[in-house]
Coordinates of C-alpha atoms in Angstrom, one line a residue:
Chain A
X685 CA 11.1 112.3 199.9
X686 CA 14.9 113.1 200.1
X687 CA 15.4 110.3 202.2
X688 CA 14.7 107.3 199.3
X689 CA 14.6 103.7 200.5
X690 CA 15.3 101.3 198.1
X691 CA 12.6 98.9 199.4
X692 CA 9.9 102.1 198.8
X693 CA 10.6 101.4 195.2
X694 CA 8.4 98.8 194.1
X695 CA 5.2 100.6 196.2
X696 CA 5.8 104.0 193.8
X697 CA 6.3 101.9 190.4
X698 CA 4.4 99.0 191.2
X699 CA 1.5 100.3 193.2
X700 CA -1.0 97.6 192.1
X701 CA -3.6 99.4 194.9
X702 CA -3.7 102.4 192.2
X703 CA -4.3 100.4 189.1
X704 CA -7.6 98.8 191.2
X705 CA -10.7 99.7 188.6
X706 CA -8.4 101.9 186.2
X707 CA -7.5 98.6 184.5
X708 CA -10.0 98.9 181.9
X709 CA -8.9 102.8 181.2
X710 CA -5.5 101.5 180.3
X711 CA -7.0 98.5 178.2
X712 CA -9.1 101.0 176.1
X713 CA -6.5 102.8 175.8
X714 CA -4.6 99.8 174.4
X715 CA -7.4 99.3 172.0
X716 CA -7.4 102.4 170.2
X717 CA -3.6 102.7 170.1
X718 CA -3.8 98.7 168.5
X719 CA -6.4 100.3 165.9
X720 CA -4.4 103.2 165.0
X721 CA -1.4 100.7 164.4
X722 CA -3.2 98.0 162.6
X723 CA -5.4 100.7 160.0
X724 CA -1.9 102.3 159.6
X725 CA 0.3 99.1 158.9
X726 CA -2.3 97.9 156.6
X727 CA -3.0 101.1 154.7
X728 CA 1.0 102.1 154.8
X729 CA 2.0 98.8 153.4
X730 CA -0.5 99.0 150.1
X731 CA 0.1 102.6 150.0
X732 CA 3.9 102.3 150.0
X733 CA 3.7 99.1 147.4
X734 CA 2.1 101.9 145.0
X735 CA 4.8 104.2 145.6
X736 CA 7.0 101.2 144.7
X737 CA 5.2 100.3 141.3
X738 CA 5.0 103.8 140.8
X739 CA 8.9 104.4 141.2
X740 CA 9.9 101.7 138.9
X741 CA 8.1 102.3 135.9
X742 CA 10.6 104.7 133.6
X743 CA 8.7 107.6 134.2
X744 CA 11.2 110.4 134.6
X745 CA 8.6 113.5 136.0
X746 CA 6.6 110.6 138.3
X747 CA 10.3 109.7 139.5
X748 CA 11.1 113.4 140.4
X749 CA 8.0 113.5 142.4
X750 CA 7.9 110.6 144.2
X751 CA 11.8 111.3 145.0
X752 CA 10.5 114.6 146.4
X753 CA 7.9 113.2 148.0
X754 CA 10.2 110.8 150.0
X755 CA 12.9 113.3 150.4
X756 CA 10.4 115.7 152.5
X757 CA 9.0 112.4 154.4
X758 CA 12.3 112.0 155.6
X759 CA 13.0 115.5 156.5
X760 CA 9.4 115.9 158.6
X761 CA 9.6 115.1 162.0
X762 CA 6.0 113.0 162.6
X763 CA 5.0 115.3 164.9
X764 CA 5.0 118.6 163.0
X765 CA 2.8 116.6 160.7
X766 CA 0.5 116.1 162.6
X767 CA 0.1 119.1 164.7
X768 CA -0.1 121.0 161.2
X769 CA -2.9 118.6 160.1
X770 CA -4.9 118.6 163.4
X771 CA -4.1 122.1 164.9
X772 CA -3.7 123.5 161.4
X773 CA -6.0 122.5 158.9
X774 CA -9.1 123.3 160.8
X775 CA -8.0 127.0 160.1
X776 CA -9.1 126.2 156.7
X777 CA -12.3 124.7 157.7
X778 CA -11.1 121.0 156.7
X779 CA -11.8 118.9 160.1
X780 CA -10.2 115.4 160.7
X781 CA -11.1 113.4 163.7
X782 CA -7.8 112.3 165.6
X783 CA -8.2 108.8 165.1
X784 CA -8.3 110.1 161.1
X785 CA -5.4 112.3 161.5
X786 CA -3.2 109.9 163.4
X787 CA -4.2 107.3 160.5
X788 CA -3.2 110.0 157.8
X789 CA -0.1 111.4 159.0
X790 CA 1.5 108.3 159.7
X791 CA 0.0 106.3 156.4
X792 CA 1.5 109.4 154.4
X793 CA 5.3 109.3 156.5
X794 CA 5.3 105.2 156.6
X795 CA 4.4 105.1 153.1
X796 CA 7.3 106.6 151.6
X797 CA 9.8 104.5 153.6
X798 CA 7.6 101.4 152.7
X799 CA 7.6 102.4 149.0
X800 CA 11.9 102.8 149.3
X801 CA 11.9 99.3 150.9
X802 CA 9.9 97.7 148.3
X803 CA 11.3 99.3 145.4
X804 CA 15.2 98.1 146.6
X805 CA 13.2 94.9 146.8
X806 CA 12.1 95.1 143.4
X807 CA 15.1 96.2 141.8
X808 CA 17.1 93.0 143.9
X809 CA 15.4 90.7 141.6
X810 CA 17.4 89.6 138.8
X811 CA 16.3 91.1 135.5
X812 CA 16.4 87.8 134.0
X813 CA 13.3 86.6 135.8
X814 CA 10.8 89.3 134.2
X815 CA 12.3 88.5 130.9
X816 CA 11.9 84.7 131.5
X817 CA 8.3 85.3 132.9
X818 CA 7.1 87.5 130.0
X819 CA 9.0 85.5 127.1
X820 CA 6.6 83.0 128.6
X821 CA 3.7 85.3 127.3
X822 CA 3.0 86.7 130.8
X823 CA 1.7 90.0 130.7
X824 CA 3.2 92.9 132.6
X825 CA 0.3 93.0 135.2
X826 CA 1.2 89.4 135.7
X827 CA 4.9 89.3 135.5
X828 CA 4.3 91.8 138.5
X829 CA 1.8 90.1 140.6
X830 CA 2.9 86.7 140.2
X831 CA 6.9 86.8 139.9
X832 CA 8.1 90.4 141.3
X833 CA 5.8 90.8 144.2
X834 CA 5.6 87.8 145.9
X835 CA 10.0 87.4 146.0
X836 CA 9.8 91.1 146.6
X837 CA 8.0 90.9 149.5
X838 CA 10.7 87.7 151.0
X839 CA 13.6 90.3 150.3
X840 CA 11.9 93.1 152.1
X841 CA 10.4 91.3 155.6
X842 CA 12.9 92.1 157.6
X843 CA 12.8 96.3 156.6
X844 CA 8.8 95.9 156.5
X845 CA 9.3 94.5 160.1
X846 CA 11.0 97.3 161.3
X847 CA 8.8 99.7 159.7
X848 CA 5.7 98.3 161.2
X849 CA 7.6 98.1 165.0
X850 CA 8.7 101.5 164.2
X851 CA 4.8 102.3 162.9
X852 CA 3.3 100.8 166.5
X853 CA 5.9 103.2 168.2
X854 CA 4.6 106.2 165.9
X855 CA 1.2 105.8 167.5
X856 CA 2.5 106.9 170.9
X857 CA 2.9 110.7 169.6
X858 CA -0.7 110.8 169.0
X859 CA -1.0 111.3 172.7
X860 CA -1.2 115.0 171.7
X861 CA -4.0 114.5 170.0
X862 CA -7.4 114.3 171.7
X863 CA -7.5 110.8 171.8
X864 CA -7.4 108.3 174.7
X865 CA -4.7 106.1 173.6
X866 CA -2.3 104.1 175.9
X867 CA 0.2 106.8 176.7
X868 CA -2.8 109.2 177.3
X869 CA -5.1 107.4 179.4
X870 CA -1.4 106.3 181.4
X871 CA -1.2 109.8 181.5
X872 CA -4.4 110.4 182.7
X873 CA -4.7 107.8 185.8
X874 CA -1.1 108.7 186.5
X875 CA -2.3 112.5 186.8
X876 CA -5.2 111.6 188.9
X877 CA -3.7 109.6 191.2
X878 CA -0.2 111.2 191.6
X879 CA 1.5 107.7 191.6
X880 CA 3.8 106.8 188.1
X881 CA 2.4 103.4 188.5
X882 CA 0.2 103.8 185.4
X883 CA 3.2 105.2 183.0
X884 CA 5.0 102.1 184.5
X885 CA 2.4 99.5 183.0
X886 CA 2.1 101.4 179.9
X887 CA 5.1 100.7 179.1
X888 CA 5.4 97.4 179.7
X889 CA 2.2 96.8 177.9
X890 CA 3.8 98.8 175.0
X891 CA 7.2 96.4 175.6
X892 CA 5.1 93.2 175.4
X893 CA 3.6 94.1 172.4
X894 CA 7.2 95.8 170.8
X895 CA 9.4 93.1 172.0
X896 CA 8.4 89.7 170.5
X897 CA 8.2 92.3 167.4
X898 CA 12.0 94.0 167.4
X899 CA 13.6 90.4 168.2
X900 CA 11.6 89.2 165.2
X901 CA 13.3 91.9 163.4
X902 CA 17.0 91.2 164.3
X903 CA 16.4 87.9 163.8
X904 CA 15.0 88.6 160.2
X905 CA 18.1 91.2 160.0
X906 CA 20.4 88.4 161.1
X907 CA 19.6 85.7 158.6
X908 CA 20.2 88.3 155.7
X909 CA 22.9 89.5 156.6
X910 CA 24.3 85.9 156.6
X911 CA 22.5 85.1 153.1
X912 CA 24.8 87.8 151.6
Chain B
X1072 CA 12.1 110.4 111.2
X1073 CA 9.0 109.2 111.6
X1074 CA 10.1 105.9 113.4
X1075 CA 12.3 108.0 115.6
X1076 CA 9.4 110.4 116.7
X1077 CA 7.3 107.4 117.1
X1078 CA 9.5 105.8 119.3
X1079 CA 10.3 109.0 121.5
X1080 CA 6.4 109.0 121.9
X1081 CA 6.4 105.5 123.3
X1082 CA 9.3 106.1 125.2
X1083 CA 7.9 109.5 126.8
X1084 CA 4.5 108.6 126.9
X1085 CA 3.6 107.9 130.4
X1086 CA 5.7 110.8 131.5
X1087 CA 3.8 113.0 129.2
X1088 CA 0.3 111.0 130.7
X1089 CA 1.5 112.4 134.1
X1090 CA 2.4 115.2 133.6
X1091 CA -0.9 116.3 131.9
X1092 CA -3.0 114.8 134.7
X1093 CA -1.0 116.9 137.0
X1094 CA -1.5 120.1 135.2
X1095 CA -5.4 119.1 135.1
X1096 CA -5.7 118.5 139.0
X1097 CA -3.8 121.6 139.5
X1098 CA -6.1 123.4 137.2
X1099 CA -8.8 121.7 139.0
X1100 CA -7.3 122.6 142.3
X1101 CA -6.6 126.2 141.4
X1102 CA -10.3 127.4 139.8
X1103 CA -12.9 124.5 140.0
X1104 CA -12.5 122.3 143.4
X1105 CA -14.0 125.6 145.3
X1106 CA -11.2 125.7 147.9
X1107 CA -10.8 129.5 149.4
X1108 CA -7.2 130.4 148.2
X1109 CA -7.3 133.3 150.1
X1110 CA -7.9 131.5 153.3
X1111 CA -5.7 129.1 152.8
X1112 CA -2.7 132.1 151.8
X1113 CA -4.2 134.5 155.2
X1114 CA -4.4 131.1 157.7
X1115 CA -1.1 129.1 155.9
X1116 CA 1.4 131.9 154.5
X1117 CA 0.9 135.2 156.3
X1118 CA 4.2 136.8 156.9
X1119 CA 3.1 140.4 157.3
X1120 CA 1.7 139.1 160.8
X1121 CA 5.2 136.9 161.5
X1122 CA 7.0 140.2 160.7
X1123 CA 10.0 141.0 163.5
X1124 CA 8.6 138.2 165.4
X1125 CA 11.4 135.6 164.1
X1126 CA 14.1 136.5 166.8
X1127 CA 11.6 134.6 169.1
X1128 CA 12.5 131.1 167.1
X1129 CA 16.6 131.8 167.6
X1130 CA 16.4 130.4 170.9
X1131 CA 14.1 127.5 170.5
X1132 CA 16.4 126.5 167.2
X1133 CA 19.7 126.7 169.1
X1134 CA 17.9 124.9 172.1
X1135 CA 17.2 121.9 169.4
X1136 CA 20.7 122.1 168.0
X1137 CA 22.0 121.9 171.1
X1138 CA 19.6 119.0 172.6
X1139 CA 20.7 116.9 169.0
X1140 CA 24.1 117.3 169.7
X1141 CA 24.7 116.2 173.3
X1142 CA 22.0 113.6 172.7
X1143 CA 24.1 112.3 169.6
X1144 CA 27.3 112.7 171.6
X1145 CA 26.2 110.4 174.3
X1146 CA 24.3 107.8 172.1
X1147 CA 27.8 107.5 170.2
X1148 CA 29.7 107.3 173.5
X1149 CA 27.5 104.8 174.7
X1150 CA 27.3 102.6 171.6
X1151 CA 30.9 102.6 171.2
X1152 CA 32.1 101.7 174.8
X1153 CA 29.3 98.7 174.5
X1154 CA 30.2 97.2 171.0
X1155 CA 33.9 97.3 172.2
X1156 CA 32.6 95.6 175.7
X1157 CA 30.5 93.1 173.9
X1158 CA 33.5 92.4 171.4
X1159 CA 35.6 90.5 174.1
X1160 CA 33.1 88.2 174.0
X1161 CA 32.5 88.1 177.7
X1162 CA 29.1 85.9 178.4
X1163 CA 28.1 89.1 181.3
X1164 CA 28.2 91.6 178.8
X1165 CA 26.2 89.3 176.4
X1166 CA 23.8 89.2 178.0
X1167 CA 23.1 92.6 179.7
X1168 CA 23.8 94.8 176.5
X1169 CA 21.8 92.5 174.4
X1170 CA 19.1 93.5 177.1
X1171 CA 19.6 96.6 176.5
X1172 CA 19.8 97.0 173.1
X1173 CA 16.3 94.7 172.5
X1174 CA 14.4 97.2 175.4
X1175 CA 15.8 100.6 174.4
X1176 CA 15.0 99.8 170.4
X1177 CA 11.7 98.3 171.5
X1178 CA 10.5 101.2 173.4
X1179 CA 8.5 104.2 172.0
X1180 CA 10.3 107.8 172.0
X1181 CA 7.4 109.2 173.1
X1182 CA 6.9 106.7 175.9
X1183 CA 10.3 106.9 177.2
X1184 CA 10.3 110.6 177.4
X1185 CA 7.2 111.0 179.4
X1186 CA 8.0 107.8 181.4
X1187 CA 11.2 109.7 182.4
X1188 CA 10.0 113.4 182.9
X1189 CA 6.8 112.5 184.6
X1190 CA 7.8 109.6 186.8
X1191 CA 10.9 109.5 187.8
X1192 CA 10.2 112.9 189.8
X1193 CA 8.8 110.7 192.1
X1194 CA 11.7 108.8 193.5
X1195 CA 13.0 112.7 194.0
X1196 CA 15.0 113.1 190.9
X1197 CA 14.4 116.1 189.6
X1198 CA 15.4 116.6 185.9
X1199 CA 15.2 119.7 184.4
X1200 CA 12.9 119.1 181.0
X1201 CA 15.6 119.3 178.5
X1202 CA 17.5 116.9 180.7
X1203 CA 15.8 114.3 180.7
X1204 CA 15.0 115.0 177.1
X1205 CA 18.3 114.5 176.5
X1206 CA 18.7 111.7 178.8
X1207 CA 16.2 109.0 177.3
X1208 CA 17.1 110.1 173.5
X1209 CA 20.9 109.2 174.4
X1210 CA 19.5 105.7 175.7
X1211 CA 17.1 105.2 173.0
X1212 CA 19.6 105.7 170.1
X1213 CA 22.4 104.5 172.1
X1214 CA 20.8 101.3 171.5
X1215 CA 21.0 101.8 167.9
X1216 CA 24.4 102.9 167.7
X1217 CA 25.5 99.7 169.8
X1218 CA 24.3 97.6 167.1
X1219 CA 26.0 100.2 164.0
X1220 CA 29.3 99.5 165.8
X1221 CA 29.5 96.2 166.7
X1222 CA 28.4 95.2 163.3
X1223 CA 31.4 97.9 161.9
X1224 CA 34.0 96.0 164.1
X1225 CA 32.9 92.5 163.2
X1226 CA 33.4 94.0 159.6
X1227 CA 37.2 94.1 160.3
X1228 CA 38.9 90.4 159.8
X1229 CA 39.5 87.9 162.1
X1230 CA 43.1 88.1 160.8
X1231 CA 44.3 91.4 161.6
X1232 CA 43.1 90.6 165.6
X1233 CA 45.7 88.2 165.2
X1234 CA 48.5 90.4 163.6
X1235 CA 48.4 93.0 165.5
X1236 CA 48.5 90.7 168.4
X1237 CA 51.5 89.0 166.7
X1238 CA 53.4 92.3 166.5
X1239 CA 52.7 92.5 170.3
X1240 CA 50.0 95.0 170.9
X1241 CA 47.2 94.0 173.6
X1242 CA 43.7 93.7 172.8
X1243 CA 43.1 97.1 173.7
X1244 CA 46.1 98.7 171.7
X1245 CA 44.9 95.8 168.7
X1246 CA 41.1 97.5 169.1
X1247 CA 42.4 101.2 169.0
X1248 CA 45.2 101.2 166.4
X1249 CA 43.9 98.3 164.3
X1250 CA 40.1 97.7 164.9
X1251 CA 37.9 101.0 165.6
X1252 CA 40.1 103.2 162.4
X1253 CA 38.6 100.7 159.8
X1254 CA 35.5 100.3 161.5
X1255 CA 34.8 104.2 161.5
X1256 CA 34.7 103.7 157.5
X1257 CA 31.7 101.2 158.0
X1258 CA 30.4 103.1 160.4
X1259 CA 29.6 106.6 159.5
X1260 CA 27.0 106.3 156.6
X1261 CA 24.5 104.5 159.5
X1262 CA 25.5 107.1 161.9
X1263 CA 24.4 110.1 159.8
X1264 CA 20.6 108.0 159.7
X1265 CA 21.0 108.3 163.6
X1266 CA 21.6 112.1 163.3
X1267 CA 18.2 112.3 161.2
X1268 CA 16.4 110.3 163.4
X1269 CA 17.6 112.4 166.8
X1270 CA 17.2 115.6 164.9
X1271 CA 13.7 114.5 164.1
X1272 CA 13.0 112.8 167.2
X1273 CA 14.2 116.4 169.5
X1274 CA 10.3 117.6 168.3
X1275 CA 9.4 115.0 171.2
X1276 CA 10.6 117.6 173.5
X1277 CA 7.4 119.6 173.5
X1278 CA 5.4 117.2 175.1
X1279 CA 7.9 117.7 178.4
X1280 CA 7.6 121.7 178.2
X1281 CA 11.1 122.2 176.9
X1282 CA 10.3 125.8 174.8
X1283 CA 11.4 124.5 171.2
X1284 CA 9.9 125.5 167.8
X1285 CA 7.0 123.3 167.8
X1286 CA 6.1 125.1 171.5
X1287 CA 7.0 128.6 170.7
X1288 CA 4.9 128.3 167.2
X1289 CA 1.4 127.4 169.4
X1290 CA 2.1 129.7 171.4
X1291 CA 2.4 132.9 168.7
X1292 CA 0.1 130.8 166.8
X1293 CA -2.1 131.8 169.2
X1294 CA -1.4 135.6 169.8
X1295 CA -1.6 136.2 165.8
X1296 CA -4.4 134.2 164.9
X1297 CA -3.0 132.0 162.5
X1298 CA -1.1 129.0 162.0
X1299 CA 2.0 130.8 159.9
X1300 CA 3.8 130.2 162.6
X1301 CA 3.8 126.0 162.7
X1302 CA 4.4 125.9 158.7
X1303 CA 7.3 128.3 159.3
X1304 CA 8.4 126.0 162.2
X1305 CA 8.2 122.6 160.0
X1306 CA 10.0 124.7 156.7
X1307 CA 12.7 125.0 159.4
X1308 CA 12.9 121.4 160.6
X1309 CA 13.0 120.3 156.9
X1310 CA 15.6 123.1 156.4
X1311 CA 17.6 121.8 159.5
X1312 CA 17.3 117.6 158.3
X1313 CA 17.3 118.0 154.8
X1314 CA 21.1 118.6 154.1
X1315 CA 21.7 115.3 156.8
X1316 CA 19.3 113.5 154.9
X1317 CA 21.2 114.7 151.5
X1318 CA 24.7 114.1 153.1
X1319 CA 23.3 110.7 154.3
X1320 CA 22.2 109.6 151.3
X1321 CA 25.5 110.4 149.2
X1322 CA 27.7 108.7 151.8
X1323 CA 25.5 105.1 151.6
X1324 CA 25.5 105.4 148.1
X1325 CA 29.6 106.3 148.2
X1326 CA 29.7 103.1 150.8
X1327 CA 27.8 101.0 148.3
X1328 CA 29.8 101.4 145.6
X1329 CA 33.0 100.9 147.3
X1330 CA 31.7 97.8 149.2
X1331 CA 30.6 96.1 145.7
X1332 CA 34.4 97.5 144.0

């Protein structure tokens, strides 16, 4: 053991022997970490255009809240927040599933950042556009839906981007839930077989998904920067 | 007077719309919804139990102060040393540090942490937990910091490269006297978002053993029946990240301004 070869390397990380029949562990494992971050990107993003709508409306107390609201999402380290909803609430007799949890804390986190990106969105718009949509007799509801949203959403891609990559990434703290996702069941064959081959191929699993994802990103970054 | 009352109402009237429905589901909350207040004040907020038991989070809170700051120390170092490399230009460091910055900002906290602690024990390099806790945060937001810096030195003009080099300094003197003081200005407000995110991102640390809040809370949570403890732990956290967050805030908005002036 003290004695490391450099050509031993590839047979502790890359072990394919160990992975023989675990495969589909790991790919399970991939699955349920996919549906955690597909549910939560979904819900986050609707739940975080609310907060948006919510925040620029000219309602002081709503405001206050929401500003709150954010303020503490920003402040709460993920896992806190779920450890107090899935370790904590059951004390009170209110039961989630992990799957459930894992969904809730990180719509309810993600949300609020979503909600900040949109609203900077929002407010990027030139006021001169709602006036020119509604002195065209649009309503409200529709100056929203069919003038702010839609340019809203071309300011805010590349922040939504990185909240979604950062949203996948999220899911990997669920691993301290009791739910097989693909850090877990890594965790899991790795333990069994005392061989880090598994944690190995997690990770690239996790960087093939993540990578295409944060390039994306910089390149979104990139080109607004530049626009600017 | 009664145009200008009518008008307050319009003007107020949605906040007044909210803030009755809020009193109602409090109301709601409070006496009809059939939630057990008392259960929720004996499991929640119990302090008699947590009584002389705080000493125990000293430790834990200085071992999280302490893992934030080297952690931010070396993701700085390391950002700085590769935004300066990857300003000369130089089609090597291209390439690797653009590498590195696209694997260490795609890769999970979580992942990198336990990929560290559990596996690299295998090649016979033993970490101690808050090690290598320390370790892959430095890497992780050393990624991000690269990217904070360069884009602060490319803020500084093309020009004063030139001048300084005109007056005879070398690229290194031009980078140190000229380049990195007015980049630091650019710099800072993205930095203190790093500090939030490490601070946060330290809570990782249980999942390796390291004996921090979240760890120590289970454990008393455990011995006193109740999950005081963890709400007590994530009061602290918030009390730890909220003036960053505060400070943070004031400094982008301070940044903005002067950047649109």
């Amino acid at each position: 053991m003290d004695e490391l070869n450099i050509r031993d390397l590839p047979r502790i990380f890359f072990n394919m022997e160990i992975m023989e029949g675990q495969w589909s562990l790991l790919f399970s494992g991939l699955w349920v970490t996919l549906e955690i971050a597909v549910v939560s990107i979904v819900l986050s993003t609707f739940f975080g255009l609310l907060v948006a709508l919510m925040r620029i409306g000219n309602n002081k107390l709503l405001n206050a809240l929401l500003i709150a609201y954010l303020e503490f999402c920003r402040a709460t380290p993920i896992i806190v927040a779920l450890i107090v909803v899935y370790f904590g609430l059951p004390f009170l007799n209110v039961t989630f599933s992990p799957f459930a949890s894992a969904v809730i804390v990180i719509v309810f986190i993600h949300a609020a950042y979503i909600g900040e990106a949109f609203r900077a969105g929002i407010l990027a718009i030139s006021k001169t556009q709602t006036e020119a949509a509604r002195s065209l007799g649009m309503s409200r509801l529709q100056t929203l839906i069919y003038i702010l949203i839609p340019q809203a959403f071309r300011l805010v891609l590349p922040s939504l981007a990185n909240q979604w990559t950062g949203i996948i990434k999220d899911t990997a703290i669920c691993t301290i839930l009791a739910i097989t996702e693909l850090l877990k069941a890594a965790q899991i064959i790795s333990t069994w077989k005392a061989n880090p081959t598994p944690l190995v191929m997690s990770t690239l699993l996790y960087l093939i998904i993540l990578i295409p994802l944060t390039v994306i990103t910089m390149q979104l970054e990139k080109r607004r920067g530049l626009k600017k | 007077m009664r145009a200008s009352s009518r008008k307050w109402l319009h003007k107020y009237s949605s906040t007044l719309i909210t803030g009755i429905c809020i009193l109602l589901f409090l109301v709601y909350l409070a006496f009809f919804s059939g939630a057990d207040w008392s259960l929720f004040r004996e499991q929640f907020l119990n302090f008699e139990k947590m009584e002389g038991r705080y000493y125990i989070f000293i430790s834990p809170l200085l071992l999280v102060v302490k893992i934030s700051i080297y952690s931010c120390f070396f993701a700085t170092f390391i950002g700085l040393c590769l935004a300066v490399l990857r300003s000369y230009k130089i089609k090597f460091f291209d390439v690797t540090i653009t590498a590195y910055v696209i694997l260490f900002r795609s890769i999970p906290a979580m992942v990198l942490v336990v990929l560290v602690y559990f596996a690299l024990p295998f090649v016979g390099l033993n970490l101690p937990s808050t090690n290598s806790v320390i370790m892959s945060l430095s890497l992780l937001f050393g990624a991000y910091t690269t990217e904070i810096f360069r884009s602060g030195i490319n803020s500084v003009e093309k020009l004063q490269i030139e001048a300084s080099k005109s007056l005879g300094m070398n690229s290194i003197q031009a980078m140190y006297h000229v380049i990195l003081p007015q980049a630091m200005r650019v710099v800072i407000p993205p930095l203190t978002t790093v500090l939030i995110d490490v601070l946060k991102t330290t809570s990782i640390a249980y999942v390796v053993g390291v004996p921090e809040l979240i760890a120590r809370a289970r454990q008393m949570e455990g011995v006193i029946g109740s999950v005081t403890p963890l709400i007590f732990v994530s009061v602290l956290y918030f009390l730890i990240i909220l003036p960053v967050v505060i400070l943070s805030s004031r400094l982008e908005k301070r940044s903005r301004k002067w950047s649109n002036s």
